[in-house]
XYZ file of C-alpha atoms in Angstrom:
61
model
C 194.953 71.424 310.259
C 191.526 69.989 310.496
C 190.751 66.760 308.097
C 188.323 67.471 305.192
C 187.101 64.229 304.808
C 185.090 62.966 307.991
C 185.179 59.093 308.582
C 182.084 56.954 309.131
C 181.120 53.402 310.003
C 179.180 52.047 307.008
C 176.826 48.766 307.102
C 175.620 46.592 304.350
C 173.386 43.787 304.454
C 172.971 41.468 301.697
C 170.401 39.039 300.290
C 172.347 36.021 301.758
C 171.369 37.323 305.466
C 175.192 38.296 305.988
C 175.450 41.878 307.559
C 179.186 43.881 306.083
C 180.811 46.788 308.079
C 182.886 48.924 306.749
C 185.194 52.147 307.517
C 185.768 54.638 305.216
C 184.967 58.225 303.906
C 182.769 58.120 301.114
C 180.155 54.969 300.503
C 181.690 54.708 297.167
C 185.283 53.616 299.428
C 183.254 51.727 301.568
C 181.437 49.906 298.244
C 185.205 49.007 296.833
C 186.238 47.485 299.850
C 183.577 44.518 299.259
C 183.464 44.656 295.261
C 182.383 40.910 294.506
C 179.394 40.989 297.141
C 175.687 42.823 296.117
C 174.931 45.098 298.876
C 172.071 47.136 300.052
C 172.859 50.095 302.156
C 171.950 50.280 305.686
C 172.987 52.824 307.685
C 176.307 55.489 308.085
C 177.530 56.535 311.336
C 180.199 58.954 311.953
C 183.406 57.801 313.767
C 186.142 60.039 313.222
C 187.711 63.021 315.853
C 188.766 66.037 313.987
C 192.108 65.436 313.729
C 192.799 61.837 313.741
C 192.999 60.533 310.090
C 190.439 57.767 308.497
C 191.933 53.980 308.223
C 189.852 51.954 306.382
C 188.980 48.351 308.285
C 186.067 45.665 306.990
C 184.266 42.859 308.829
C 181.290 40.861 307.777
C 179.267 39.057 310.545
């Protein structure tokens, strides 16, 4: 059975010259994951094979 819901790499940057990155399936996920930060969106890159499921993971550089 093929997964629905495709998994992508999503990256934030924010006004205190701190770049977030994010996995997850929708940007809304990806937004929840770093709820007390403002972020501006900056790009969305898809990760996920066609079978494997999506595990969300966060790191800010």
């Amino acid at each position: 059975m093929r997964n629905r819901r495709p998994c992508f790499v999503w990256r934030f940057v924010s006004g205190q010259n701190a770049t977030y990155t994010t996995t997850a399936a929708s940007e809304r996920e990806a937004r929840l994951q770093l709820p007390s930060v403002r972020l501006v969106f900056a790009a969305r890159i898809r990760v996920q094979e066609d079978n494997k499921p999506c595990l969300n993971s966060l790191s800010a550089w």
